[in-house]
């Protein structure tokens, strides 16, 4: 479909046309979105996958997104506030209605001009939404800058969960958390990272230093979370009080005076307040709202259909025939988990081409699902098979219900997302920054590079160029992304991106070439034997230390607790 045809057909805004075009591209390619079912999104390689075959249609789409006005502001009624420049919570003035936000897209009360909340404080205020690894990295980088004598803005962080850590926090609940909010984390019991820790090592915080010993290349969830939290320990006493835990941001409203009215709700007291901020940093990640495809007849399937976001343990699948839809690394991991726990048979369904995996007995793969007829599933090659359960490893959507449309990132999960200069600064309104919104191969070191870059934008050390210069830079990175033809090229692309960000800041330098080599070693080991690749040992790109050998093969490890893990590696 051409651009003009899309305009004719839909009468759409340029933004929606762009997404329509992008969707056509992804519908034709193997767009299994890399989900966070395994917690660590280190790969999503079906060679015709998310990063491949993005031709001129997608380039046209992103050009439309960037060059067109971002459509449609949504009017909400915001209670007038008395803002406390010292950072205290604001309260509505007497006689003003303090209603809970009614949801994105709602109009509360009659339309009226957007109010200006109080006066602008002398010290800039920044609302940081999310305190996972990205938010923690930003708070730490600001603390380090302050230690070096920089004047830093006042940052108020809002975290919906009860603790920091983001995706790395395991919650046994699915659907709704203890506050009735959507469960954020996709973590599950017995999760081990699906890429070597050496690909995620902070250059200034080696794993050996954290654990006080050499450990294996593949860590259980608790050990990985311990490492992430340990990295901010030196400043935790200062940055943790900046975070309002169990607090959800309900709405961000641009104000006439150039600031933002941020409405948040304390999930314990149910008190809602609106405060003024000068800037907004969105660090909620994009692995919390599942992408749920549909097929003809799926409603007739008699068994359970579950997305990986809601998967917590393999026992419900024991003795059952399971179809895992999605061939990302996460899909492969969960299929192997089910096989290890005694599923009768596990099939993984890919979209474009086979996975080149030597599956063990009791596992196989099939091409794209075409439809359901009761328990019988039909695949693209015309074959059929019956299943008792279906597990969807079909990825996640960008979802920011607290943002008006003109500020909200949307579209597919890409290495160069639509509308973000340097993957961080929202092109349509540079007062809004995003962290962790790009597809991640390098994960923690990528998030750290983005955090340092965002910090220096906030501090004025990195000037944000004009509209035309930003647009040209975004187009160049996007066009380069469309030429990626395989894992080595994708790793080189993201390595160059990290180096580009770091060249503007004092972010610890990552040896991106060495990390890419380690990643590809893992990929080859995975293809060779998907059951044993986690038993391999890799060398740290920071210290040169060779990882310790885990004494128990991964297929036989029943306990993923931090205590049990460290017991295997005496200090």
XYZ file of C-alpha atoms in Angstrom:
571
model
C 0.000 0.000 0.000
C 1.413 3.402 -0.935
C 1.231 6.483 1.245
C -1.369 8.179 -0.935
C -3.521 5.041 -0.932
C -3.326 4.860 2.842
C -4.462 8.477 3.103
C -7.316 7.848 0.718
C -8.462 4.675 2.459
C -8.419 5.812 6.028
C -8.674 9.556 6.052
C -6.139 8.961 8.778
C -3.719 11.221 10.543
C -0.163 10.929 9.201
C 0.791 9.244 12.476
C -1.784 6.472 12.051
C -0.841 6.045 8.383
C 2.751 5.493 9.404
C 1.788 2.784 11.832
C -0.513 1.197 9.256
C 2.374 1.026 6.796
C 4.734 -0.345 9.415
C 2.209 -2.989 10.355
C 2.069 -4.132 6.718
C 5.845 -4.516 6.701
C 5.837 -6.544 9.870
C 2.908 -8.666 8.762
C 5.014 -9.824 5.829
C 8.068 -10.714 7.834
C 8.797 -12.852 10.822
C 7.908 -10.247 13.401
C 7.913 -12.349 16.537
C 8.437 -9.509 18.975
C 11.188 -10.286 21.458
C 9.274 -10.685 24.681
C 10.581 -10.534 28.201
C 9.211 -13.883 29.260
C 12.773 -14.782 30.187
C 13.461 -11.430 31.733
C 16.528 -10.755 29.603
C 15.881 -9.681 26.052
C 19.229 -10.530 24.507
C 17.981 -11.854 21.217
C 15.091 -12.279 18.907
C 16.704 -13.935 15.982
C 14.518 -15.439 13.430
C 16.611 -14.088 10.556
C 13.552 -12.606 8.870
C 12.445 -11.171 12.196
C 11.785 -7.814 13.694
C 14.960 -6.209 12.421
C 14.963 -7.631 8.893
C 13.359 -6.636 5.646
C 12.359 -3.151 6.808
C 12.340 -1.554 3.388
C 11.346 1.778 1.943
C 7.760 1.395 3.134
C 8.890 1.535 6.771
C 11.257 4.413 5.992
C 8.312 6.267 4.488
C 6.295 5.457 7.594
C 8.855 6.844 10.010
C 9.354 9.916 7.836
C 5.648 10.626 8.098
C 5.731 10.172 11.854
C 8.627 12.545 12.223
C 7.503 15.210 9.787
C 3.839 15.390 10.675
C 2.340 17.042 13.735
C 1.581 14.422 16.351
C -2.143 14.436 16.431
C -4.859 14.999 18.844
C -4.401 16.312 22.351
C -6.790 14.967 24.965
C -8.454 17.340 27.359
C -8.481 16.413 31.028
C -9.501 18.381 34.016
C -6.647 18.952 36.431
C -7.271 20.269 39.909
C -5.495 23.581 40.549
C -2.605 22.992 42.904
C -0.419 24.861 45.300
C 3.057 23.631 44.311
C 5.662 23.274 46.991
C 9.072 24.270 45.537
C 10.771 22.145 48.208
C 9.324 19.047 46.578
C 6.471 18.185 48.917
C 3.283 16.710 47.518
C 0.785 19.217 46.244
C -2.824 19.236 47.300
C -5.840 20.706 45.531
C -6.923 24.039 46.821
C -10.082 24.219 48.844
C -13.179 23.847 46.744
C -11.413 22.064 43.916
C -12.452 18.580 42.940
C -9.793 15.887 43.507
C -11.095 13.079 41.346
C -9.156 9.984 40.393
C -8.056 10.134 36.775
C -10.688 8.479 34.633
C -8.308 6.975 32.114
C -6.404 7.905 29.000
C -8.653 9.553 26.498
C -11.286 10.585 29.017
C -12.679 14.084 29.202
C -13.369 14.992 32.809
C -15.725 17.899 33.134
C -16.264 20.571 30.449
C -13.445 21.402 28.060
C -11.467 24.427 29.163
C -7.954 25.811 28.648
C -5.210 23.782 30.276
C -4.456 25.348 33.664
C -1.035 26.485 34.810
C -0.153 24.951 38.162
C 1.503 27.337 40.606
C 4.827 29.029 39.838
C 7.965 27.601 38.315
C 10.491 26.695 41.033
C 14.011 28.108 40.755
C 15.375 24.562 40.705
C 14.132 22.526 37.788
C 11.887 19.618 38.730
C 11.956 16.328 36.846
C 9.319 13.597 37.055
C 10.926 10.178 36.575
C 8.321 7.509 35.855
C 9.699 4.072 36.708
C 12.435 2.820 39.043
C 13.636 -0.299 37.276
C 17.201 -0.646 35.957
C 16.795 2.418 33.705
C 15.381 4.691 36.388
C 17.936 3.453 38.918
C 20.744 4.147 36.441
C 19.525 7.723 35.886
C 19.251 8.433 39.615
C 22.743 7.009 40.181
C 24.273 9.028 37.345
C 22.746 12.225 38.739
C 24.106 11.433 42.206
C 27.591 10.927 40.752
C 27.338 14.239 38.902
C 26.295 15.974 42.112
C 29.281 14.419 43.910
C 31.482 15.953 41.225
C 30.054 19.413 41.927
C 27.254 19.687 39.380
C 23.987 21.418 40.206
C 21.351 18.773 39.530
C 17.576 19.118 39.206
C 15.157 17.907 41.825
C 13.967 14.471 40.716
C 10.803 12.831 41.994
C 10.549 9.206 40.885
C 7.246 7.352 40.739
C 7.302 3.551 40.983
C 4.114 1.510 40.814
C 5.714 -1.526 42.460
C 6.661 -1.732 46.130
C 10.386 -1.940 45.416
C 12.863 -0.985 42.729
C 14.122 -3.475 40.174
C 11.442 -3.315 37.462
C 11.133 -6.551 35.500
C 13.496 -8.334 37.882
C 10.916 -8.322 40.686
C 9.060 -11.623 40.794
C 5.367 -11.404 41.643
C 3.455 -14.658 41.991
C 0.297 -12.834 40.955
C -0.927 -12.549 37.390
C -3.348 -10.024 35.971
C -3.577 -7.649 38.936
C -1.078 -6.976 41.715
C -1.913 -6.486 45.380
C -3.058 -2.930 44.664
C -5.299 -3.973 41.795
C -2.867 -2.575 39.209
C -1.704 -4.566 36.169
C 1.191 -6.825 37.155
C 4.344 -5.292 35.730
C 6.853 -8.122 35.812
C 6.963 -11.127 33.496
C 9.438 -12.990 35.723
C 8.765 -16.622 36.583
C 10.114 -19.205 38.972
C 13.286 -21.041 37.876
C 14.236 -18.281 35.453
C 17.907 -18.171 34.443
C 19.219 -15.453 32.138
C 19.250 -16.495 28.500
C 22.454 -14.714 27.548
C 25.861 -14.673 29.261
C 26.261 -12.289 32.157
C 29.419 -11.134 30.386
C 27.167 -9.433 27.804
C 25.490 -7.387 30.538
C 28.419 -6.507 32.800
C 28.773 -2.891 33.895
C 32.349 -1.798 33.044
C 32.687 -0.057 36.409
C 31.079 -2.851 38.446
C 32.366 -6.356 37.599
C 30.391 -9.417 38.639
C 33.462 -10.790 40.454
C 33.601 -7.653 42.599
C 29.916 -7.836 43.411
C 29.855 -11.498 44.428
C 33.379 -11.571 45.821
C 34.191 -14.627 43.702
C 34.014 -15.965 40.176
C 30.558 -17.300 39.314
C 29.060 -19.005 36.281
C 28.167 -17.211 33.057
C 24.425 -17.808 33.515
C 22.714 -16.540 36.654
C 19.306 -17.159 38.203
C 16.928 -14.220 38.482
C 17.664 -13.499 42.156
C 21.399 -13.291 41.532
C 20.916 -10.969 38.566
C 18.623 -8.674 40.522
C 21.112 -8.661 43.405
C 23.799 -7.469 41.007
C 21.653 -4.659 39.581
C 20.681 -3.409 43.043
C 24.258 -3.776 44.285
C 25.510 -1.409 41.639
C 23.570 1.508 43.164
C 24.404 0.583 46.781
C 26.944 3.385 47.177
C 24.274 6.035 46.559
C 21.168 4.104 47.636
C 20.764 6.106 50.845
C 20.426 9.278 48.791
C 18.454 8.140 45.755
C 15.971 5.736 47.307
C 14.200 8.543 49.250
C 13.584 10.238 45.889
C 11.303 7.358 44.859
C 7.629 7.212 45.762
C 6.933 3.496 45.796
C 3.445 2.052 45.320
C 2.583 5.213 43.409
C 1.114 5.181 39.919
C 1.259 8.089 37.499
C -2.222 8.532 36.081
C -1.769 11.414 33.675
C 0.848 13.821 32.310
C -0.655 17.067 31.021
C 1.400 19.654 29.089
C 0.830 23.102 30.579
C 0.619 26.520 28.979
C 3.706 27.712 30.866
C 5.943 25.022 29.359
C 5.781 22.573 32.244
C 3.746 19.463 32.937
C 0.997 18.671 35.390
C 1.687 15.145 36.644
C -1.190 13.416 38.384
C -0.224 10.469 40.559
C -2.040 8.199 42.970
C -0.692 6.664 46.148
C -1.867 3.062 45.807
C -1.953 2.545 49.580
C -3.810 5.668 50.715
C -5.585 6.182 47.354
C -4.696 9.858 47.570
C -4.311 11.516 44.159
C -2.302 14.689 43.664
C -1.245 16.813 40.704
C 2.131 18.546 40.732
C 4.063 20.687 38.320
C 7.302 19.479 36.731
C 9.570 21.013 34.115
C 10.556 17.737 32.457
C 9.346 14.155 32.291
C 11.481 11.027 31.926
C 9.582 7.848 30.987
C 11.438 4.771 32.261
C 8.649 2.221 32.556
C 10.094 -0.113 29.935
C 8.030 -1.804 27.248
C 7.797 -5.423 28.347
C 4.666 -5.266 30.468
C 1.728 -5.046 28.038
C 1.424 -8.277 26.020
C 0.903 -8.410 22.299
C -2.004 -10.832 21.863
C -2.592 -11.994 18.288
C -5.728 -13.861 17.255
C -6.496 -16.679 14.837
C -9.668 -18.054 13.263
C -11.348 -20.474 15.654
C -9.079 -19.800 18.629
C -12.173 -19.234 20.754
C -13.081 -22.909 20.230
C -9.840 -24.169 21.782
C -10.846 -26.129 24.923
C -7.591 -25.710 26.838
C -5.743 -22.798 28.396
C -4.345 -20.025 26.181
C -1.864 -17.995 28.220
C 0.642 -15.255 27.394
C 4.183 -15.662 28.717
C 3.662 -12.527 30.827
C 1.327 -14.585 33.024
C 3.485 -17.712 33.134
C 4.916 -18.413 36.593
C 5.799 -22.120 36.792
C 5.790 -25.220 34.560
C 3.820 -27.625 36.766
C 0.378 -26.850 35.246
C 1.756 -28.073 31.899
C 3.145 -31.393 33.131
C 1.852 -34.320 31.062
C 0.204 -32.021 28.518
C 0.765 -31.356 24.821
C 1.788 -27.708 24.604
C 2.045 -25.344 21.648
C 4.426 -22.415 22.252
C 3.693 -19.657 19.730
C 6.793 -17.542 19.097
C 10.393 -18.418 18.383
C 12.300 -15.675 20.182
C 14.883 -16.753 22.733
C 12.203 -16.385 25.374
C 9.887 -18.733 23.517
C 12.677 -21.291 23.203
C 13.454 -20.942 26.912
C 9.898 -21.524 28.018
C 9.496 -24.473 25.660
C 12.595 -26.023 27.212
C 11.299 -25.289 30.734
C 8.086 -27.165 29.973
C 9.992 -30.083 28.453
C 12.297 -30.247 31.465
C 9.302 -30.268 33.829
C 7.595 -33.208 32.092
C 5.293 -31.836 29.397
C 4.119 -34.710 27.183
C 5.189 -32.863 24.026
C 6.189 -29.262 23.188
C 5.976 -27.629 19.754
C 7.338 -24.159 19.036
C 5.722 -22.290 16.140
C 7.856 -19.885 14.102
C 6.669 -17.374 11.536
C 9.100 -17.208 8.627
C 11.801 -19.836 8.762
C 12.947 -22.775 10.913
C 14.966 -22.066 14.027
C 17.979 -24.304 13.287
C 17.671 -25.881 16.722
C 18.400 -29.560 17.335
C 15.388 -30.198 19.546
C 15.513 -33.146 21.949
C 12.998 -35.992 21.803
C 9.590 -34.742 22.880
C 10.073 -31.338 21.244
C 9.668 -30.086 17.689
C 8.779 -26.980 15.713
C 6.135 -26.019 13.177
C 5.522 -23.074 10.847
C 3.097 -20.240 11.531
C -0.277 -20.991 13.083
C -3.185 -20.547 10.657
C -6.178 -21.412 12.815
C -7.872 -23.570 15.448
C -10.672 -26.070 15.314
C -11.248 -27.131 18.884
C -8.015 -28.759 20.076
C -6.705 -29.123 16.536
C -4.273 -26.501 15.242
C -3.536 -25.964 11.547
C -0.099 -24.689 10.499
C 1.080 -22.821 7.400
C 2.347 -25.983 5.707
C -1.094 -27.587 5.980
C -0.130 -29.947 8.799
C -2.339 -30.284 11.879
C -1.835 -31.422 15.454
C -3.835 -31.480 18.685
C -2.778 -29.684 21.865
C -3.953 -29.331 25.431
C -2.531 -25.860 26.099
C -1.147 -22.862 24.212
C 1.539 -20.506 25.542
C 1.952 -17.228 23.654
C 5.490 -15.864 23.438
C 4.381 -13.185 21.016
C 6.025 -10.136 22.496
C 4.897 -6.855 23.963
C 3.494 -3.489 22.933
C 4.591 0.021 23.753
C 1.912 1.170 26.176
C 1.934 4.467 28.046
C -1.648 5.093 29.177
C -0.568 8.042 31.339
C 0.631 10.047 28.321
C -1.427 12.027 25.810
C -1.053 10.841 22.239
C 1.350 13.581 21.222
C 3.863 12.403 23.842
C 3.399 8.624 23.655
C 5.789 6.344 21.799
C 3.976 3.716 19.739
C 4.623 1.252 16.958
C 6.762 -1.881 16.826
C 9.722 -2.725 19.053
C 12.797 -1.488 17.144
C 16.473 -0.734 17.578
C 15.642 2.782 16.358
C 12.114 3.598 17.611
C 9.938 6.048 15.733
C 10.168 9.581 17.123
C 13.139 9.360 19.521
C 16.291 11.369 18.873
C 19.256 9.267 19.980
C 16.682 6.753 21.212
C 16.108 9.033 24.234
C 14.699 12.486 23.412
C 11.106 12.723 22.191
C 11.408 14.588 18.907
C 7.949 16.175 19.051
C 8.653 17.616 22.517
C 12.281 17.442 23.715
C 11.228 18.126 27.305
C 10.143 14.472 27.395
C 12.806 11.755 27.549
C 12.526 7.965 27.306
C 14.817 5.322 28.769
C 14.766 1.643 27.811
C 12.316 2.094 24.941
C 14.635 0.681 22.281
C 15.029 -2.980 21.431
C 17.813 -4.301 23.643
C 20.685 -6.574 22.716
C 23.251 -5.233 25.179
C 20.591 -4.662 27.894
C 22.125 -3.206 31.085
C 24.997 -1.389 29.408
C 22.614 0.031 26.824
C 20.302 1.290 29.577
C 23.292 2.817 31.372
C 24.455 4.655 28.245
C 20.950 6.039 27.773
C 20.778 7.105 31.424
C 24.072 9.027 31.236
C 22.956 10.656 27.994
C 19.588 11.634 29.500
C 21.347 12.993 32.587
C 23.568 15.228 30.479
C 20.599 16.438 28.447
C 18.905 17.387 31.735
C 22.074 19.120 32.944
C 22.489 21.024 29.685
C 25.795 19.342 28.924
C 24.378 17.753 25.778
C 22.567 20.436 23.778
C 19.483 19.251 21.956
C 19.821 20.416 18.345
C 17.071 21.928 16.264
C 14.235 20.088 14.600
C 15.917 19.557 11.222
C 19.185 18.268 12.683
C 17.373 15.841 14.991
C 15.218 14.609 12.130
C 18.228 14.011 9.889
C 20.004 12.059 12.624
C 16.948 9.891 13.320
C 16.445 9.190 9.623
C 20.085 8.174 9.232
C 19.925 5.679 12.121
C 16.602 4.306 10.942
C 17.804 3.864 7.374
C 20.915 2.084 8.648
C 18.682 -0.211 10.698
C 16.795 -1.281 7.576
C 20.056 -2.692 6.157
C 20.637 -5.117 9.030
C 20.904 -8.591 7.563
C 21.671 -10.791 10.558
C 22.815 -10.967 14.177
C 26.397 -9.710 13.599
C 25.084 -6.600 11.831
C 22.456 -5.980 14.516
C 25.052 -6.244 17.273
C 27.390 -3.919 15.383
C 24.496 -1.471 14.971
C 23.655 -1.351 18.659
C 27.325 -1.290 19.618
C 27.799 1.785 17.415
C 24.697 3.338 18.998
C 26.090 2.828 22.517
C 29.410 4.341 21.436
C 27.583 7.300 19.920
C 25.702 7.984 23.158
C 28.810 7.497 25.286
C 30.870 9.883 23.160
C 28.768 12.728 24.571
C 29.106 11.713 28.238
C 31.423 10.196 30.845
C 29.539 6.878 30.764
C 31.888 3.934 31.490
C 33.181 2.608 28.180
C 31.833 -0.725 26.954
C 33.987 -3.011 24.794
C 31.157 -3.502 22.325
C 33.185 -5.662 19.933
C 34.096 -8.126 22.696
C 30.492 -8.235 23.924
C 29.281 -8.940 20.380
C 31.754 -11.813 20.033
C 30.552 -13.300 23.314
C 26.954 -12.985 22.215
C 27.646 -14.811 18.971
C 29.498 -17.572 20.861
C 26.335 -18.034 22.899
C 24.179 -18.106 19.768
C 26.315 -20.832 18.215
C 26.296 -22.878 21.427
C 22.528 -22.548 21.606
C 22.098 -23.858 18.078
C 24.475 -26.723 18.820
C 22.510 -27.861 21.885
C 19.727 -25.767 23.370
C 19.856 -27.889 26.541
C 23.522 -27.263 27.393
C 24.413 -23.746 26.207
C 23.940 -22.403 29.746
C 26.658 -24.758 30.957
C 29.254 -22.917 28.831
C 31.820 -20.560 30.352
C 32.604 -17.140 28.937
C 35.326 -14.637 29.731
C 34.589 -11.220 31.252
C 35.124 -8.362 28.817
C 35.885 -6.159 31.846
C 38.300 -8.185 34.007
C 39.311 -11.000 31.681
C 38.199 -13.555 34.275
C 36.917 -16.868 32.943
C 33.555 -17.718 34.490
C 33.415 -20.571 36.972
C 31.844 -23.845 35.917
C 28.521 -24.577 37.560
C 28.821 -28.044 39.120
C 25.264 -28.999 38.152
C 24.065 -29.049 34.518
C 21.345 -26.485 33.908
C 18.813 -29.147 32.938
C 19.224 -30.651 36.438
C 19.135 -27.485 38.561
C 15.979 -27.538 40.691
C 16.713 -24.467 42.837
C 17.189 -20.961 41.471
C 17.499 -19.085 44.788
C 20.439 -16.739 45.375
C 21.414 -18.602 48.536
C 21.565 -21.978 46.800
C 23.342 -20.512 43.793
C 26.156 -18.893 45.801
C 26.562 -22.041 47.879
C 27.846 -23.676 44.697
C 30.664 -21.115 44.440
C 32.515 -20.809 47.767
C 34.176 -17.436 48.223
